[in-house]
Short mmCIF file of C-alpha atoms in Angstrom, two decimals:
data_model
loop_
_atom_site.label_atom_id
_atom_site.label_comp_id
_atom_site.label_asym_id
_atom_site.label_seq_id
_atom_site.Cartn_x
_atom_site.Cartn_y
_atom_site.Cartn_z
CA UNK V 1 -13.84 -91.20 0.61
CA UNK V 2 -16.91 -91.35 -1.54
CA UNK V 3 -17.01 -92.50 -5.20
CA UNK V 4 -18.51 -90.15 -7.71
CA UNK V 5 -20.99 -91.29 -10.31
CA UNK V 6 -18.34 -91.26 -13.06
CA UNK V 7 -16.12 -93.51 -11.02
CA UNK V 8 -13.76 -90.75 -9.72
CA UNK V 9 -13.02 -89.84 -6.14
CA UNK V 10 -14.83 -86.79 -4.64
CA UNK V 11 -12.98 -84.16 -2.56
CA UNK V 12 -13.17 -84.60 1.19
CA UNK V 13 -16.05 -82.83 2.85
CA UNK V 14 -15.26 -79.32 4.12
CA UNK V 15 -12.10 -78.79 2.06
CA UNK V 16 -13.76 -76.01 0.02
CA UNK V 17 -14.92 -74.27 3.20
CA UNK V 18 -11.40 -74.49 4.67
CA UNK V 19 -9.99 -72.80 1.61
CA UNK V 20 -12.49 -69.94 1.97
CA UNK V 21 -11.58 -69.48 5.65
CA UNK V 22 -7.86 -69.48 4.89
CA UNK V 23 -8.44 -66.77 2.26
CA UNK V 24 -10.37 -64.65 4.78
CA UNK V 25 -7.62 -65.18 7.39
CA UNK V 26 -4.99 -64.02 4.88
CA UNK V 27 -7.00 -60.87 4.19
CA UNK V 28 -7.39 -60.15 7.91
CA UNK V 29 -3.64 -60.59 8.45
CA UNK V 30 -2.97 -58.12 5.64
CA UNK V 31 -5.39 -55.58 7.12
CA UNK V 32 -3.87 -56.09 10.56
CA UNK V 33 -0.41 -55.41 9.16
CA UNK V 34 -1.67 -52.19 7.59
CA UNK V 35 -3.24 -51.11 10.88
CA UNK V 36 0.03 -51.80 12.69
CA UNK V 37 1.88 -49.72 10.14
CA UNK V 38 -0.53 -46.83 10.66
CA UNK V 39 -0.30 -47.21 14.39
CA UNK V 40 3.47 -47.05 14.12
CA UNK V 41 3.22 -43.78 12.19
CA UNK V 42 0.84 -42.32 14.77
CA UNK V 43 3.15 -43.43 17.57
CA UNK V 44 6.08 -41.75 15.81
CA UNK V 45 4.10 -38.51 15.48
CA UNK V 46 3.08 -38.66 19.14
CA UNK V 47 6.70 -39.23 20.11
CA UNK V 48 7.80 -36.29 18.00
CA UNK V 49 5.07 -34.09 19.50
CA UNK V 50 6.17 -35.08 22.98
CA UNK V 51 9.77 -34.16 22.15
CA UNK V 52 8.63 -30.77 20.84
CA UNK V 53 6.60 -30.17 24.00
CA UNK V 54 9.60 -30.97 26.19
CA UNK V 55 11.87 -28.76 24.09
CA UNK V 56 9.42 -25.86 24.31
CA UNK V 57 9.18 -26.25 28.09
CA UNK V 58 12.97 -26.36 28.43
CA UNK V 59 13.28 -23.14 26.38
CA UNK V 60 10.72 -21.37 28.54
CA UNK V 61 8.08 -21.39 25.80
CA UNK V 62 4.70 -23.05 25.91
CA UNK V 63 4.11 -24.61 29.32
CA UNK V 64 0.54 -25.64 28.80
CA UNK V 65 -0.38 -27.23 25.50
CA UNK V 66 -3.92 -26.82 24.28
CA UNK V 67 -5.70 -30.15 23.80
CA UNK V 68 -6.66 -31.09 20.27
CA UNK V 69 -10.43 -30.94 20.01
CA UNK V 70 -12.37 -31.53 16.81
CA UNK V 71 -15.23 -29.02 16.84
CA UNK V 72 -17.10 -26.66 14.54
CA UNK V 73 -16.36 -23.64 16.78
CA UNK V 74 -13.09 -22.20 18.07
CA UNK V 75 -12.78 -20.76 21.56
CA UNK V 76 -10.56 -17.74 20.81
CA UNK V 77 -10.10 -17.02 24.50
CA UNK V 78 -7.86 -20.08 24.71
CA UNK V 79 -5.49 -18.73 22.04
CA UNK V 80 -2.67 -16.31 22.70
CA UNK V 81 -3.77 -12.84 21.48
CA UNK V 82 -0.37 -12.19 19.90
CA UNK V 83 -0.73 -15.39 17.85
CA UNK V 84 -4.13 -14.33 16.51
CA UNK V 85 -2.73 -10.87 15.78
CA UNK V 86 0.18 -12.37 13.86
CA UNK V 87 -2.14 -14.56 11.78
CA UNK V 88 -4.49 -11.64 11.08
CA UNK V 89 -1.58 -9.49 9.91
CA UNK V 90 -1.32 -11.60 6.75
CA UNK V 91 -4.63 -10.11 5.56
CA UNK V 92 -2.82 -6.82 5.03
CA UNK V 93 -5.38 -4.47 3.48
CA UNK V 94 -7.88 -2.23 5.22
CA UNK V 95 -10.79 -3.77 3.30
CA UNK V 96 -9.83 -7.30 4.35
CA UNK V 97 -9.45 -6.24 7.98
CA UNK V 98 -12.83 -4.53 7.88
CA UNK V 99 -14.39 -7.77 6.62
CA UNK V 100 -12.69 -9.60 9.50
CA UNK V 101 -14.06 -7.09 12.02
CA UNK V 102 -17.58 -7.51 10.64
CA UNK V 103 -17.30 -11.30 10.63
CA UNK V 104 -16.77 -11.77 14.36
CA UNK V 105 -17.19 -9.48 17.35
CA UNK V 106 -14.12 -11.03 18.96
CA UNK V 107 -12.07 -9.41 16.20
CA UNK V 108 -13.92 -6.13 15.84
CA UNK V 109 -14.80 -5.27 19.43
CA UNK V 110 -12.39 -3.61 21.79
CA UNK V 111 -10.38 -5.99 23.94
CA UNK V 112 -10.59 -5.25 27.67
CA UNK V 113 -7.21 -6.90 28.23
CA UNK V 114 -5.54 -4.37 25.92
CA UNK V 115 -3.93 -1.45 27.75
CA UNK V 116 -5.11 0.85 24.94
CA UNK V 117 -8.53 -0.78 24.67
CA UNK V 118 -8.08 -1.54 20.95
CA UNK V 119 -9.76 -4.29 19.02
CA UNK V 120 -7.71 -7.01 17.36
CA UNK V 121 -8.34 -5.43 13.95
CA UNK V 122 -7.21 -2.02 15.24
CA UNK V 123 -3.99 -3.50 16.59
CA UNK V 124 -3.23 -5.24 13.29
CA UNK V 125 -3.94 -2.01 11.38
CA UNK V 126 -1.65 -0.06 13.72
CA UNK V 127 1.19 -2.55 13.35
CA UNK V 128 0.79 -2.57 9.56
CA UNK V 129 0.98 1.22 9.25
CA UNK V 130 3.88 1.62 11.68
CA UNK V 131 5.92 -1.14 10.04
CA UNK V 132 5.43 0.04 6.44
CA UNK V 133 5.21 3.83 6.48
CA UNK V 134 8.36 5.94 6.56
CA UNK V 135 8.73 8.77 9.06
CA UNK V 136 8.02 11.24 6.26
CA UNK V 137 4.86 9.37 5.25
CA UNK V 138 3.72 9.12 8.85
CA UNK V 139 3.96 12.89 9.14
CA UNK V 140 1.43 13.27 6.31
CA UNK V 141 -1.07 10.72 7.67
CA UNK V 142 -3.92 11.57 10.06
CA UNK V 143 -3.06 11.30 13.74
CA UNK V 144 -4.67 8.59 15.82
CA UNK V 145 -7.23 10.15 18.15
CA UNK V 146 -9.39 7.82 20.23
CA UNK V 147 -13.04 8.28 19.43
CA UNK V 148 -12.56 10.16 16.16
CA UNK V 149 -9.75 8.56 14.11
CA UNK V 150 -9.22 4.80 13.90
CA UNK V 151 -6.10 2.94 12.88
CA UNK V 152 -8.19 1.18 10.25
CA UNK V 153 -8.98 4.54 8.62
CA UNK V 154 -5.32 5.54 8.82
CA UNK V 155 -4.35 2.28 7.10
CA UNK V 156 -6.91 2.96 4.37
CA UNK V 157 -5.46 6.45 3.90
CA UNK V 158 -1.94 5.02 3.73
CA UNK V 159 -3.02 2.60 1.00
CA UNK V 160 -4.29 5.59 -1.03
CA UNK V 161 -1.49 7.96 -0.11
CA UNK V 162 -1.08 9.54 -3.55
CA UNK V 163 -4.12 10.58 -5.55
CA UNK V 164 -5.43 13.72 -7.24
CA UNK V 165 -8.17 14.67 -4.82
CA UNK V 166 -8.44 18.35 -5.85
CA UNK V 167 -9.23 19.42 -9.44
CA UNK V 168 -8.92 23.13 -10.25
CA UNK V 169 -10.31 24.53 -13.50
CA UNK V 170 -13.00 23.28 -15.82
CA UNK V 171 -10.79 21.45 -18.33
CA UNK V 172 -9.64 18.44 -16.34
CA UNK V 173 -11.21 15.22 -15.04
CA UNK V 174 -10.29 11.89 -13.52
CA UNK V 175 -9.63 9.22 -16.13
CA UNK V 176 -12.33 6.53 -15.96
CA UNK V 177 -13.09 7.50 -12.38
CA UNK V 178 -9.56 6.67 -11.22
CA UNK V 179 -8.47 9.32 -8.70
CA UNK V 180 -4.80 8.56 -9.33
CA UNK V 181 -5.09 9.55 -13.01
CA UNK V 182 -6.25 12.77 -14.71
CA UNK V 183 -6.64 13.94 -18.30
CA UNK V 184 -7.23 17.29 -19.99
CA UNK V 185 -10.58 18.05 -21.61
CA UNK V 186 -12.27 20.80 -23.60
CA UNK V 187 -10.44 23.72 -25.14
CA UNK V 188 -6.73 24.48 -25.29
CA UNK V 189 -6.68 25.88 -21.76
CA UNK V 190 -4.76 24.77 -18.69
CA UNK V 191 -6.23 23.12 -15.58
CA UNK V 192 -4.54 21.66 -12.52
CA UNK V 193 -4.81 18.56 -10.32
CA UNK V 194 -3.42 18.50 -6.78
CA UNK V 195 -2.61 15.72 -4.35
CA UNK V 196 -3.94 17.95 -1.61
CA UNK V 197 -4.33 15.40 1.17
CA UNK V 198 -0.67 14.39 0.97
CA UNK V 199 1.21 17.30 2.53
CA UNK V 200 5.00 16.95 2.55
CA UNK V 201 6.56 18.93 5.37
CA UNK V 202 9.66 16.96 6.35
CA UNK V 203 11.91 14.18 5.10
CA UNK V 204 12.26 12.81 1.56
CA UNK V 205 9.33 11.99 -0.73
CA UNK V 206 9.54 10.24 -4.10
CA UNK V 207 6.68 9.92 -6.58
CA UNK V 208 6.41 8.70 -10.17
CA UNK V 209 4.25 10.23 -12.89
CA UNK V 210 3.38 8.30 -16.06
CA UNK V 211 2.82 10.95 -18.73
CA UNK V 212 1.10 11.39 -22.05
CA UNK V 213 1.69 14.62 -23.94
CA UNK V 214 3.59 17.53 -22.39
CA UNK V 215 2.25 18.17 -18.90
CA UNK V 216 3.77 20.30 -16.16
CA UNK V 217 4.71 18.43 -12.97
CA UNK V 218 5.80 19.97 -9.70
CA UNK V 219 5.07 21.16 -6.18
CA UNK V 220 2.93 23.90 -4.69
CA UNK V 221 1.99 25.11 -1.25
CA UNK V 222 -0.95 23.30 0.40
CA UNK V 223 -3.98 25.59 0.44
CA UNK V 224 -6.91 23.75 2.06
CA UNK V 225 -8.80 27.04 2.38
CA UNK V 226 -8.76 27.61 -1.37
CA UNK V 227 -12.30 27.30 -2.73
CA UNK V 228 -11.95 24.89 -5.64
CA UNK V 229 -15.55 25.48 -6.70
CA UNK V 230 -14.72 29.11 -7.46
CA UNK V 231 -12.48 28.02 -10.37
CA UNK V 232 -14.73 25.48 -12.06
CA UNK V 233 -15.69 27.78 -14.93
CA UNK V 234 -12.22 28.90 -16.00
CA UNK V 235 -8.65 27.75 -16.48
CA UNK V 236 -6.31 27.41 -13.54
CA UNK V 237 -2.55 27.29 -13.00
CA UNK V 238 -0.32 27.92 -10.01
CA UNK V 239 2.17 29.71 -12.27
CA UNK V 240 1.55 32.39 -14.88
CA UNK V 241 -1.89 33.70 -13.91
CA UNK V 242 -1.32 37.02 -12.11
CA UNK V 243 -5.03 37.40 -11.35
CA UNK V 244 -4.95 34.36 -9.07
CA UNK V 245 -1.84 35.30 -7.09
CA UNK V 246 -3.69 37.40 -4.48
CA UNK V 247 -5.92 34.40 -3.72
CA UNK V 248 -2.84 32.22 -3.25
CA UNK V 249 -1.02 34.71 -1.01
CA UNK V 250 -4.12 34.99 1.20
CA UNK V 251 -3.67 31.30 2.08
CA UNK V 252 -0.19 31.82 3.54
CA UNK V 253 0.49 30.33 6.98
CA UNK V 254 3.45 30.58 9.32
CA UNK V 255 4.65 27.07 8.53
CA UNK V 256 5.52 28.10 4.95
CA UNK V 257 8.83 29.21 6.41
CA UNK V 258 11.44 31.45 4.83
CA UNK V 259 11.50 29.99 1.31
CA UNK V 260 9.87 32.22 -1.29
CA UNK V 261 9.40 29.31 -3.72
CA UNK V 262 5.67 28.70 -3.48
CA UNK V 263 5.25 26.73 -6.71
CA UNK V 264 7.82 25.00 -8.91
CA UNK V 265 7.20 22.99 -12.11
CA UNK V 266 9.09 20.83 -14.56
CA UNK V 267 7.96 21.33 -18.16
CA UNK V 268 7.93 17.84 -19.69
CA UNK V 269 7.76 19.34 -23.17
CA UNK V 270 11.06 21.21 -23.20
CA UNK V 271 12.66 20.34 -19.83
CA UNK V 272 12.58 23.89 -18.45
CA UNK V 273 12.02 24.70 -14.79
CA UNK V 274 9.50 27.38 -13.80
CA UNK V 275 8.96 28.77 -10.29
CA UNK V 276 7.14 31.62 -8.60
CA UNK V 277 6.80 33.45 -5.29
CA UNK V 278 3.30 34.49 -6.41
CA UNK V 279 4.55 37.92 -7.29
CA UNK V 280 6.83 37.12 -10.22
CA UNK V 281 7.88 34.05 -12.20
CA UNK V 282 11.33 32.74 -12.97
CA UNK V 283 12.25 30.37 -15.80
CA UNK V 284 15.45 28.34 -15.90
CA UNK V 285 15.83 26.66 -19.28
CA UNK V 286 19.50 25.84 -18.82
CA UNK V 287 19.74 23.91 -15.54
CA UNK V 288 22.30 21.12 -15.46
CA UNK V 289 20.70 17.91 -16.64
CA UNK V 290 17.85 19.54 -18.54
CA UNK V 291 16.08 17.09 -20.83
CA UNK V 292 12.61 16.88 -22.37
CA UNK V 293 10.29 13.89 -22.02
CA UNK V 294 7.92 12.06 -24.35
CA UNK V 295 4.59 10.29 -24.08
CA UNK V 296 4.98 7.02 -22.22
CA UNK V 297 7.87 8.25 -20.09
CA UNK V 298 7.84 7.96 -16.31
CA UNK V 299 8.92 11.17 -14.61
CA UNK V 300 10.24 10.71 -11.08
CA UNK V 301 10.22 13.59 -8.60
CA UNK V 302 12.21 13.54 -5.35
CA UNK V 303 11.42 16.28 -2.85
CA UNK V 304 14.02 16.15 -0.09
CA UNK V 305 13.07 18.68 2.56
CA UNK V 306 16.05 17.71 4.72
CA UNK V 307 18.25 19.09 1.94
CA UNK V 308 15.73 21.53 0.48
CA UNK V 309 16.03 20.10 -3.05
CA UNK V 310 13.72 18.99 -5.86
CA UNK V 311 15.28 16.39 -8.19
CA UNK V 312 13.91 15.07 -11.50
CA UNK V 313 14.27 11.56 -12.95
CA UNK V 314 13.32 10.22 -16.36
CA UNK V 315 12.62 6.50 -16.62
CA UNK V 316 14.63 5.81 -13.43
CA UNK V 317 17.57 7.88 -14.67
CA UNK V 318 18.53 10.91 -12.62
CA UNK V 319 18.52 14.14 -14.60
CA UNK V 320 19.45 16.55 -11.83
CA UNK V 321 18.35 19.03 -9.17
CA UNK V 322 16.07 21.67 -10.64
CA UNK V 323 15.72 23.72 -7.46
CA UNK V 324 17.29 24.01 -4.00
CA UNK V 325 16.62 26.21 -1.00
CA UNK V 326 13.14 24.76 -0.48
CA UNK V 327 11.47 24.69 2.94
CA UNK V 328 8.04 24.44 4.42
CA UNK V 329 5.14 22.23 3.25
CA UNK V 330 4.36 21.30 -0.36
CA UNK V 331 1.94 19.10 -2.33
CA UNK V 332 2.41 17.36 -5.68
CA UNK V 333 0.49 18.88 -8.59
CA UNK V 334 0.22 18.57 -12.38
CA UNK V 335 -1.07 21.05 -14.96
CA UNK V 336 -2.56 19.76 -18.21
CA UNK V 337 -3.61 21.10 -21.60
CA UNK V 338 -5.83 19.50 -24.27
CA UNK V 339 -3.82 20.09 -27.46
CA UNK V 340 -4.95 19.41 -31.07
CA UNK V 341 -2.64 16.45 -31.64
CA UNK V 342 -2.30 15.02 -28.15
CA UNK V 343 -4.17 15.27 -24.87
CA UNK V 344 -2.15 15.59 -21.68
CA UNK V 345 -2.67 12.73 -19.23
CA UNK V 346 -0.86 11.90 -15.99
CA UNK V 347 -1.09 9.14 -13.40
CA UNK V 348 0.64 9.28 -10.01
CA UNK V 349 1.97 6.55 -7.74
CA UNK V 350 4.51 5.99 -5.02
CA UNK V 351 7.81 5.01 -6.53
CA UNK V 352 10.98 3.24 -5.47
CA UNK V 353 14.02 5.43 -5.82
CA UNK V 354 16.69 3.94 -8.13
CA UNK V 355 19.32 2.04 -6.15
CA UNK V 356 22.15 4.37 -7.12
CA UNK V 357 20.33 7.38 -5.66
CA UNK V 358 18.74 6.00 -2.49
CA UNK V 359 21.36 7.68 -0.35
CA UNK V 360 19.82 10.98 -1.47
CA UNK V 361 16.91 10.26 0.83
CA UNK V 362 19.16 10.24 3.92
#
C-alpha cells in the first residue's frame, strides 16, 4: 500500500483496470446470450423446415427441395411451371399480363414444354377467361385460333364485353369518350347505339342500364353488314322508320330462326313495349308488370334464349316478361332523344341478377 500526499491510502494498482475488464466481460456475456437465443430460433426454424420436408415427401409432394440462394436473378427453369402460372394469375387483367409478357421473354415467349406451345401469359389468360366467363358469354367471345387470335386478346375482349361500339344516326355520341355510355345531341330526333360486338345467341344474358331521361332500351338483330356511315346525316331507329326496314331485312341470315321479332324495346318513359318484324310494329301498353322509370333508375334486362323471354327489372326489382317466343341472335341497343328539358343518357354494364330471380337463368 502506498500513502497519498494527504495522508490517505491509495487504491491498489490495477484495480481500476480490473473493473473495466469485468465490465467488458459482462457485456460479452450478454451479447453471447443474445446470440444463443437467436441461434435457438434459427435451429427451431430449421427443425420445423425439416419436418415440413419430411411431411411433403411422405404425402408424395415435393421430393427435391430447391436450395435457398441469395441472388439478384431468379432461374425460372428451376421453378414448377404450374407454380409460376398460379402466381401470375393474381395479376388478373389483360393489361397487367401484357406488361408481364413484355418484362421477360420467359413469360411472353412460347414454352416448348407446353403441349399447345403457349406462353405463360397465354396460359394464364386462357385460365382466367375459362374460369370467369359463362357458357353464354363464351359463345359471344372470339374463338381461339393459333396464329390469328390470342387468349390475351380474348381476355381483353371479355373485360370489355358490353360497350356501345356502333352509333347510328347523327344525334348521338359517347359521353366523355367512354364507350360504355352514350348521350343524345342536337335536335329532337332519335339516334341509336348498339352493342354490336356482343351477340347473344344462346343461354341467359343480363345487363344493367343506368338511365337519364326517357330512353328506349331493348334488343335487335345483329347486322354487321349494315353500313353505319350511311346513316350519319339523319335520325335512326330500329322501330318506327318504314324507310329503313328494307335495309334491315336485307341483312337477314339463316340463324335468325323462326321468330319474327327482330327488334323489341322497353319505353322507359311510359313502360310500354314496342316490337317489330320490320314490316309492321306492335305496341303493348298493358303488359303485366308495366311501370315507367325515372332519371337515375337502373333498368335491368334479362334475355333468356333458353326460354325465349325478355324480362325487365327496375332497380333490382323484377317488373315482368315483356316478350316471349324469342329465338335467334340479338344485340343490346338503346335509342335516345335530346329533349328540351332533359337529354337522354344511358350507360351499360354487366349486372348481377337479383338473388330471388337467379333461377330464371337456368
